[in-house]
Tab-separated table of C-alpha atoms in Angstrom:
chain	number	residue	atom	x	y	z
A	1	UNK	CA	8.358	-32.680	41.435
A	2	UNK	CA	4.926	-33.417	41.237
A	3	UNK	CA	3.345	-32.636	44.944
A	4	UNK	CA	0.041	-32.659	46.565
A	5	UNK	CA	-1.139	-30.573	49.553
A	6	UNK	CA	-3.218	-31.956	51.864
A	7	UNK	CA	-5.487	-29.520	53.668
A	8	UNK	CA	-6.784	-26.255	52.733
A	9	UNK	CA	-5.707	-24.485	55.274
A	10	UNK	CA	-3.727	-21.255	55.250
A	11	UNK	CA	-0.256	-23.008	56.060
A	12	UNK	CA	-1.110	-25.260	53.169
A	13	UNK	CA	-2.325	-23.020	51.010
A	14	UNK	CA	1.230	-20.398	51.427
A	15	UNK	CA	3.452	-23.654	51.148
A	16	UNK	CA	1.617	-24.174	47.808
A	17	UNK	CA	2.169	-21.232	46.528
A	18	UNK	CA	6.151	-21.794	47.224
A	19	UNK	CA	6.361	-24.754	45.607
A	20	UNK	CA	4.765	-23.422	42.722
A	21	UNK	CA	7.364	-21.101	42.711
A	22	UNK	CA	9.929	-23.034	42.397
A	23	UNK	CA	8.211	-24.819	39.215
A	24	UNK	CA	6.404	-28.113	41.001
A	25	UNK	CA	3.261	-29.528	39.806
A	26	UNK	CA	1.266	-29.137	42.651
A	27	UNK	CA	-2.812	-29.916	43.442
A	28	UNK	CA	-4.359	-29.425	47.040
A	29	UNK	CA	-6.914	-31.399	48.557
A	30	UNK	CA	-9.762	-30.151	50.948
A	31	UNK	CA	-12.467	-32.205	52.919
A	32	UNK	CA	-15.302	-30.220	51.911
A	33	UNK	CA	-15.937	-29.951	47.949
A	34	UNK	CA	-17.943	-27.095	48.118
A	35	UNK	CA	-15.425	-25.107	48.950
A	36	UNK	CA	-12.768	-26.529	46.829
A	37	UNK	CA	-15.015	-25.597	44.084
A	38	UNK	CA	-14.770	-22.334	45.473
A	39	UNK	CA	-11.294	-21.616	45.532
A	40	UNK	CA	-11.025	-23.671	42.342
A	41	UNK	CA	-13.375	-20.653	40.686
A	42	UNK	CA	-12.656	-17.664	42.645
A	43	UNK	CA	-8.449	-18.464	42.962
A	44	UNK	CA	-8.714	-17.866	46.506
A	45	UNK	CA	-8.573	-19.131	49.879
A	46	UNK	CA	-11.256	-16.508	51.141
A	47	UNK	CA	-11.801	-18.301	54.461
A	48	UNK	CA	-8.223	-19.116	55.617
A	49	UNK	CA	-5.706	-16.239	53.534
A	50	UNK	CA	-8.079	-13.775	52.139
A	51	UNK	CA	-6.524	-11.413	49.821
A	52	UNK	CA	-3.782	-13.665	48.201
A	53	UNK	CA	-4.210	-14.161	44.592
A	54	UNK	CA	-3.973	-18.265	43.690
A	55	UNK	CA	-2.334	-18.636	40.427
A	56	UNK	CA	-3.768	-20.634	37.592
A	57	UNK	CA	-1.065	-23.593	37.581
A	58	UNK	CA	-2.812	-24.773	41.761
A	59	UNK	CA	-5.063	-27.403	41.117
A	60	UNK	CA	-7.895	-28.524	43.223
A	61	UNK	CA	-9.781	-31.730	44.178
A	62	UNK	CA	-11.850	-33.237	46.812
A	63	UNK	CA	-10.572	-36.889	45.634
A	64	UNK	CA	-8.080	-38.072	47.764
A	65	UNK	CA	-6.865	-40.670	45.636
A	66	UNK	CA	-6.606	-37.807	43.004
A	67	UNK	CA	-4.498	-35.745	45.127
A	68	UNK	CA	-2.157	-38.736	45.754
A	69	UNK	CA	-1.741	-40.352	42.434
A	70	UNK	CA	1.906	-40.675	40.955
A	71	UNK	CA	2.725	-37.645	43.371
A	72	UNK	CA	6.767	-37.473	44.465
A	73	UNK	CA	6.027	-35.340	47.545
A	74	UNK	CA	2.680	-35.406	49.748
A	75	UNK	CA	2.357	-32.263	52.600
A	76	UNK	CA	0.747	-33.249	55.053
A	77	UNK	CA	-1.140	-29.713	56.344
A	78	UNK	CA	-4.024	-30.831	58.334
A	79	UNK	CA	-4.200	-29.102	61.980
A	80	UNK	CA	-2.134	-31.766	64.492
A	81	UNK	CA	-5.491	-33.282	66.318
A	82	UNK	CA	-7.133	-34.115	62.963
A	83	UNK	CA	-3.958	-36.058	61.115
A	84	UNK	CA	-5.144	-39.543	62.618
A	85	UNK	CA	-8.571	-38.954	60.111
A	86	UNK	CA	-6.464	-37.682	57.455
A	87	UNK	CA	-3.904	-40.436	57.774
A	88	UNK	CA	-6.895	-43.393	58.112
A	89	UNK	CA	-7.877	-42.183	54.520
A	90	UNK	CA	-4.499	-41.967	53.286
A	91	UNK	CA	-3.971	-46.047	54.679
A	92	UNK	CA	-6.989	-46.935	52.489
A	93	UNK	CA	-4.989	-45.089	49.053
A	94	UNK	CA	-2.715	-46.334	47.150
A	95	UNK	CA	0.152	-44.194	46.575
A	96	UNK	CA	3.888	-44.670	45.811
A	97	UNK	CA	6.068	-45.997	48.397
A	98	UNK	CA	8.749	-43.895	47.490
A	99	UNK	CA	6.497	-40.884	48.096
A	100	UNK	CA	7.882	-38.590	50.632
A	101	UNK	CA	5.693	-37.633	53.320
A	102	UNK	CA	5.834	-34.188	54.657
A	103	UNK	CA	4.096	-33.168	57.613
A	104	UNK	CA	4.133	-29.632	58.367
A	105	UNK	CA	1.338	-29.017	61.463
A	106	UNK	CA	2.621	-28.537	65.215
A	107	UNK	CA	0.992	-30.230	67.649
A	108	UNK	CA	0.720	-32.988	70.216
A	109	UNK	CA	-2.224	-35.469	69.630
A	110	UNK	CA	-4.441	-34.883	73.209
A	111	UNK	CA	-5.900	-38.683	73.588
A	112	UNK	CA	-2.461	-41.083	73.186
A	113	UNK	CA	-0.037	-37.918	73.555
A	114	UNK	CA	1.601	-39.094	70.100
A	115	UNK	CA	4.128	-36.578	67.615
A	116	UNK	CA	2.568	-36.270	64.071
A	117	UNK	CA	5.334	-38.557	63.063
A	118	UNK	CA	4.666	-41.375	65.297
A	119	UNK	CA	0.763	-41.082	64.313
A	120	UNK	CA	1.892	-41.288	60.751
A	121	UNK	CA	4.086	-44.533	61.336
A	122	UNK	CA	1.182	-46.088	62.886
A	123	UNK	CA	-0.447	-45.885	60.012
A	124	UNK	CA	2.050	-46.166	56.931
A	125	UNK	CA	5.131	-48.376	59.150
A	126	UNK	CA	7.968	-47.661	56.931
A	127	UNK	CA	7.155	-44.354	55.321
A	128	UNK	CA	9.724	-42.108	53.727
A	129	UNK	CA	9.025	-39.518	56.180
A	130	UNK	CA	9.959	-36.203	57.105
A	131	UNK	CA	8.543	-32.796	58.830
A	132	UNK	CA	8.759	-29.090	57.976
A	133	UNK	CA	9.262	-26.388	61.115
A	134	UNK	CA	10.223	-23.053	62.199
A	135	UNK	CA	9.232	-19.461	62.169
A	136	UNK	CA	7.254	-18.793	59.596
A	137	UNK	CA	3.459	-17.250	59.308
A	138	UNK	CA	1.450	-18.278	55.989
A	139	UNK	CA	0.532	-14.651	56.106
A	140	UNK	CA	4.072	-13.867	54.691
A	141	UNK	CA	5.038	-16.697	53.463
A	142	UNK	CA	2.157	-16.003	51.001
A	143	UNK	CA	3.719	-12.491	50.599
A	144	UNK	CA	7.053	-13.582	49.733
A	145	UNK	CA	8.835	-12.822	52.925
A	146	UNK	CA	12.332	-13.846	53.380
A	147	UNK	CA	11.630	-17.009	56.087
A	148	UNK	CA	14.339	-19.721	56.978
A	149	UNK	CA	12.840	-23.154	58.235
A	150	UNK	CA	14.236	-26.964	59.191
A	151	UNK	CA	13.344	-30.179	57.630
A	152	UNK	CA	13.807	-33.206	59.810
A	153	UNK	CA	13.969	-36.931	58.848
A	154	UNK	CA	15.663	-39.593	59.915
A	155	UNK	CA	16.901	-40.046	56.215
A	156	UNK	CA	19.392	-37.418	55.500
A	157	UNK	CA	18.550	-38.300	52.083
A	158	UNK	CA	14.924	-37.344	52.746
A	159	UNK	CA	15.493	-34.008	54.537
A	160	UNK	CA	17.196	-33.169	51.405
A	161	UNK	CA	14.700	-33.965	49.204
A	162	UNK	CA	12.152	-31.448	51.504
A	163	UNK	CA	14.975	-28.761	50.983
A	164	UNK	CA	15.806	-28.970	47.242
A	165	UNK	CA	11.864	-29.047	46.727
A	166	UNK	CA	11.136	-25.796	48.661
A	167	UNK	CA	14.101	-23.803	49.271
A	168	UNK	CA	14.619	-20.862	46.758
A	169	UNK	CA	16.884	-17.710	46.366
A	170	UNK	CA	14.195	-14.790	46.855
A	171	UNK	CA	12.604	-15.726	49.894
A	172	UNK	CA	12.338	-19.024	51.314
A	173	UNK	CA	15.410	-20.917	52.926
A	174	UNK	CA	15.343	-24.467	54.260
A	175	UNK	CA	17.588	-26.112	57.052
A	176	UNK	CA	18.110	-30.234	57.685
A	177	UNK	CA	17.858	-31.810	60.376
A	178	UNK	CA	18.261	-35.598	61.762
A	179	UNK	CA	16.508	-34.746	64.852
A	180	UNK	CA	12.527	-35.798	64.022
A	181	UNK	CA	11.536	-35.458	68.041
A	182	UNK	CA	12.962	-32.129	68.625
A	183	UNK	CA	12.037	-30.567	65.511
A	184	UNK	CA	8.101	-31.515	65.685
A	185	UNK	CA	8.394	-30.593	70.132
A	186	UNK	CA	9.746	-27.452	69.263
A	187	UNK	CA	6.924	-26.300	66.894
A	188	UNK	CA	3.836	-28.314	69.347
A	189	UNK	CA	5.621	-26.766	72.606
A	190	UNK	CA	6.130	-22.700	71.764
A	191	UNK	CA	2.622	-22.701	70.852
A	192	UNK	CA	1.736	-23.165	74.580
A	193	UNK	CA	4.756	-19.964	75.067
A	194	UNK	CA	2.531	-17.682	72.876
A	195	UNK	CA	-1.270	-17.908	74.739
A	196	UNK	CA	0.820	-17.219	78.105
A	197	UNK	CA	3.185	-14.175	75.902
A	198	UNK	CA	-0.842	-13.127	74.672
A	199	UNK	CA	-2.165	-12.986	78.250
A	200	UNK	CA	1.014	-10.706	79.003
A	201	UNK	CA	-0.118	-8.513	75.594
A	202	UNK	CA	-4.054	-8.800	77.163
A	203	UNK	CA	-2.866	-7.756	80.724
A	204	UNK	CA	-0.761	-4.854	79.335
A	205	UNK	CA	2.402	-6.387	81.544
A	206	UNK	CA	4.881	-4.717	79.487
A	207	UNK	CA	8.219	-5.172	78.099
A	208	UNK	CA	10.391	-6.749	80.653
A	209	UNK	CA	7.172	-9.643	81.505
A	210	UNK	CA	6.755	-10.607	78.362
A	211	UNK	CA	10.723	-11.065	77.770
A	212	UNK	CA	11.012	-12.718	81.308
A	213	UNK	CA	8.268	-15.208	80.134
A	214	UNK	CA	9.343	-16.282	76.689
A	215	UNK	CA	13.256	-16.743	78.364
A	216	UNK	CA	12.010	-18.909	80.719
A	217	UNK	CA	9.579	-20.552	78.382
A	218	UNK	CA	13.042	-21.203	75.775
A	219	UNK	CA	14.331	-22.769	79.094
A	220	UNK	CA	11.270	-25.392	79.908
A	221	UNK	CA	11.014	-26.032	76.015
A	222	UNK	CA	14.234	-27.170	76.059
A	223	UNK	CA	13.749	-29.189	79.480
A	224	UNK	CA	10.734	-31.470	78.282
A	225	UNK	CA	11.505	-31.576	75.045
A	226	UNK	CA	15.012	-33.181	76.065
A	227	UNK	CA	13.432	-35.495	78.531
A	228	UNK	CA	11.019	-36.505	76.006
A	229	UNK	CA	13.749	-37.399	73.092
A	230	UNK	CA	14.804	-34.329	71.377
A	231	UNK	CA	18.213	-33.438	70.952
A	232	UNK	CA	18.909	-29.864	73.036
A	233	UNK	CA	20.495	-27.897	70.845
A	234	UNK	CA	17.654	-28.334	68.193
A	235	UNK	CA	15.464	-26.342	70.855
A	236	UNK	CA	18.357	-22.862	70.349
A	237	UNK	CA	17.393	-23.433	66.352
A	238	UNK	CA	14.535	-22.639	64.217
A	239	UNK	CA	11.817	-24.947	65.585
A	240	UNK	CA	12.720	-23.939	69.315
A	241	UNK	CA	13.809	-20.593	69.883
A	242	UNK	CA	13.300	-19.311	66.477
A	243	UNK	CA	9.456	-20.177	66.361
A	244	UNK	CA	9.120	-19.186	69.795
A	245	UNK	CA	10.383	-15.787	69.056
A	246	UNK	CA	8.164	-15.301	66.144
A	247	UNK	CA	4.961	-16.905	67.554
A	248	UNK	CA	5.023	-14.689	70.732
A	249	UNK	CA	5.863	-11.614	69.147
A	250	UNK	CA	3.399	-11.594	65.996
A	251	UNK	CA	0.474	-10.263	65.182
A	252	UNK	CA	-0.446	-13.061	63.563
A	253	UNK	CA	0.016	-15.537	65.945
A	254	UNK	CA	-3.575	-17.525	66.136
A	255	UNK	CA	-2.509	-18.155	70.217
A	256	UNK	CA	-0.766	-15.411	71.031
A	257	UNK	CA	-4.570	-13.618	70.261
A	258	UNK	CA	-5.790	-16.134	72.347
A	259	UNK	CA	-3.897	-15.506	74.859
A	260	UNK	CA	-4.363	-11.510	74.320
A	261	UNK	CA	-8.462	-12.162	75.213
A	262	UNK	CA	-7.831	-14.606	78.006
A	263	UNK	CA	-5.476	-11.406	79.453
A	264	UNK	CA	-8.740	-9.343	78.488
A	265	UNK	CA	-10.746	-11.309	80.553
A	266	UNK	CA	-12.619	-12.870	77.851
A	267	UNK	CA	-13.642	-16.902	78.258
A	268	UNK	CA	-11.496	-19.310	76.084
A	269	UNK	CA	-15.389	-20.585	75.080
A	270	UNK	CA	-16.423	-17.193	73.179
A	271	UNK	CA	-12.670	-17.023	72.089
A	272	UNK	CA	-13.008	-19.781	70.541
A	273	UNK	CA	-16.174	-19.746	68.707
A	274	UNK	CA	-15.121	-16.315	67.221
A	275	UNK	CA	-12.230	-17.860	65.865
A	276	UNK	CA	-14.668	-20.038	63.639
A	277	UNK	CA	-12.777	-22.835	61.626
A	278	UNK	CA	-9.356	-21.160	62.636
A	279	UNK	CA	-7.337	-23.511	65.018
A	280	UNK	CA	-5.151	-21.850	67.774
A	281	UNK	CA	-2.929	-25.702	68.333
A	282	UNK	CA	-1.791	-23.864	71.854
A	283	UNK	CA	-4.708	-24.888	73.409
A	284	UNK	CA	-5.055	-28.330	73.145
A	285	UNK	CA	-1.457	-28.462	72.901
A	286	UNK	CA	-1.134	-27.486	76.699
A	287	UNK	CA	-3.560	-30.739	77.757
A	288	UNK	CA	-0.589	-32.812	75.535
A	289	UNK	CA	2.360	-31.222	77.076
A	290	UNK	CA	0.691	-30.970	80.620
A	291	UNK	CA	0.370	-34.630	81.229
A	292	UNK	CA	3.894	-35.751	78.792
A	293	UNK	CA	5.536	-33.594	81.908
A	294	UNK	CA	3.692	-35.266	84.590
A	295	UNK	CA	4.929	-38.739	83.352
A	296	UNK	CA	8.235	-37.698	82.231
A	297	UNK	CA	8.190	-35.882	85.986
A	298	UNK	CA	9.773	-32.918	84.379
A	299	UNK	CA	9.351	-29.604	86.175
A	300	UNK	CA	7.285	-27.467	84.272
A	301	UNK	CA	5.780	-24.158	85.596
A	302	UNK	CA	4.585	-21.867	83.060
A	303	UNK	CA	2.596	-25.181	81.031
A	304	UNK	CA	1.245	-25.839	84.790
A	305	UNK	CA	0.204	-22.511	85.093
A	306	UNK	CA	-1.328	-22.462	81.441
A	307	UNK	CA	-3.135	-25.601	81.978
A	308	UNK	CA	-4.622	-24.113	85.168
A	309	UNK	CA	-6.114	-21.114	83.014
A	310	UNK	CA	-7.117	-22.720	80.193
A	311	UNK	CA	-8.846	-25.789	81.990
A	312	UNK	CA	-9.031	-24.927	85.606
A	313	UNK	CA	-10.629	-21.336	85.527
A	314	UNK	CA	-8.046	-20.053	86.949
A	315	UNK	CA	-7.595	-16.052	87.036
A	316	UNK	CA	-4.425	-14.883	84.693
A	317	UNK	CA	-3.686	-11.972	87.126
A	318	UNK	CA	-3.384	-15.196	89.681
A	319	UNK	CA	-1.183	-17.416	87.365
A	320	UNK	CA	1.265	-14.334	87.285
A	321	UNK	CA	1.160	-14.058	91.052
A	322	UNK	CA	1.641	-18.076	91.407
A	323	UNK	CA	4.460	-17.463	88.668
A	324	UNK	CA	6.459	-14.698	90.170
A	325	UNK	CA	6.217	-16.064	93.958
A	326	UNK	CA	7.756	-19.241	93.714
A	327	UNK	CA	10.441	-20.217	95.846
A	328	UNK	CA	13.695	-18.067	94.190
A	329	UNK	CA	16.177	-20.749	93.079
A	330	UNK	CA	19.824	-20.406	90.448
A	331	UNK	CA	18.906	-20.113	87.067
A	332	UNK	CA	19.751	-23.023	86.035
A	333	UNK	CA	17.735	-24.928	88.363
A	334	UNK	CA	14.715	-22.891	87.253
């Protein structure tokens, strides 16, 4: 297939690499041509995956329409609260209908509280559309570690399509799914999970906290993301539990680190700016996911109690407190 990347980011950059793998044409578009120039001469992403080696066949350009042209597969890799810009470029380009578009950020758009997917129908009404999920860092993705994700569309025939173009057998394994609302909730809402699983890490809480909080934050994933469309049992698969699990647990996790300094006592502010171009999705994610619960009137503790942190000023130690002296209730009832 001949596929374009859009965004050159690290997520972009390791999914690149994969599909060149697997023998696709495949050029990558960045906003800023500087920089493509950059990686174009140096062969790699120095700002976003330092270290890995970019292979001769990646192509670069800052041209849009370039990166779009007779393409069979676009990825769609910019960071969830900057796809609107991305896709208001992509309305003004021609580009094959039959083009599959694959979105592959996790997120929750903060000012209409839209799913990548419904941003991109806004734009584009009856693309061929799918997204990309589960637990996978571009860290070892890059490296050519053994990862399984999900592909979700609407069009079976389209899910396939995602799968055939990036699964392999060395290292890379892709699932299908019809399930489009639960797939893209489960990869915006365990982001949230992994700043509150980083404050346990900052706060040294220990073993049994940190497994406590990332049960019960499996549970209220599943909760919203039911109310708000998703199918349940797609929150128990890769782009629920499975990215949970990885997100809290990693090293690499960009909000699981912020959580870590918020536990430190460090301002989100400072965090934040040290971070640079590097987007932790958690964050804004919780303002998203905060008010979807309030109108869907879903109970949702830990997200409250994440939102009060993050945007209240509220003290971790206190959010723990708050957390583990609520009224004690079945666990099912949460």
């Amino acid at each position: 297939m001949k596929t374009s990347v859009i965004s050159d980011g690290a997520w972009g950059t390791a999914l690149a690499l994969t599909l060149i793998d697997n023998g696709h044409d495949v050029i990558m578009w960045g906003l800023f041509p500087d920089y493509i120039r950059t990686m174009r001469e140096t062969r790699e992403n120095s700002r976003f995956l330092p270290g890995v080696p970019l292979p001769p066949a990646l192509q670069f350009t800052a041209e849009l329409t370039d990166a779009v042209r007779d393409v069979d597969l676009v990825i769609l890799a910019t960071p969830a609260q900057y796809l609107r810009g991305t896709m208001e470029k992509l309305a003004a380009v021609s580009f094959n209908p039959e083009t599959i578009l694959c979105n592959v950020a996790k997120g929750i758009e903060v000012d209409t509280l839209k799913r990548p997917d419904e941003i991109v129908f806004e734009f584009l009404p009856a693309p061929r559309y799918a997204c990309l999920c589960g637990p996978s860092h571009a860290e070892e993705v890059a490296r050519r570690v053994p990862t399984a994700v999900v592909a979700a569309s609407a069009c079976d025939d389209v899910a396939r399509a995602v799968q055939q173009a990036f699964t392999n057998d060395t290292f890379f394994r892709v699932y299908t799914s019809p399930d489009v609302i639960g797939v893209e909730l489960g990869g915006a809402l365990k982001n949230i999970f992994a700043v509150a699983a980083g404050i346990c890490d900052g706060m040294r809480l220990g073993d049994n906290s940190k497994a406590a909080l990332m049960t019960r934050g499996i549970v209220e994933m599943g909760r919203l993301g039911e109310a708000l469309g998703g199918c349940q049992e797609t929150f128990s698969g890769l782009s629920g539990v499975g990215d949970l699990i990885v997100t809290c647990m990693s090293q690499h996790s960009r909000n699981r680190h912020v959580g870590e300094e918020l536990g430190k006592g460090r301002a989100l502010a400072d965090i934040q700016k040290e971070m640079n171009m590097v987007v932790a999705e958690g964050v804004k994610t919780t303002l998203s996911a905060y008010s979807l619960a309030r109108r869907a009137g879903v109970n949702t503790p830990i997200i409250d109690e994440i939102h009060a942190v993050l945007y209240g000023g509220k003290d971790p130690r206190q959010a723990v407190r708050d957390l583990m002296t609520r009224d004690p209730k079945p666990e099912g009832l949460g």
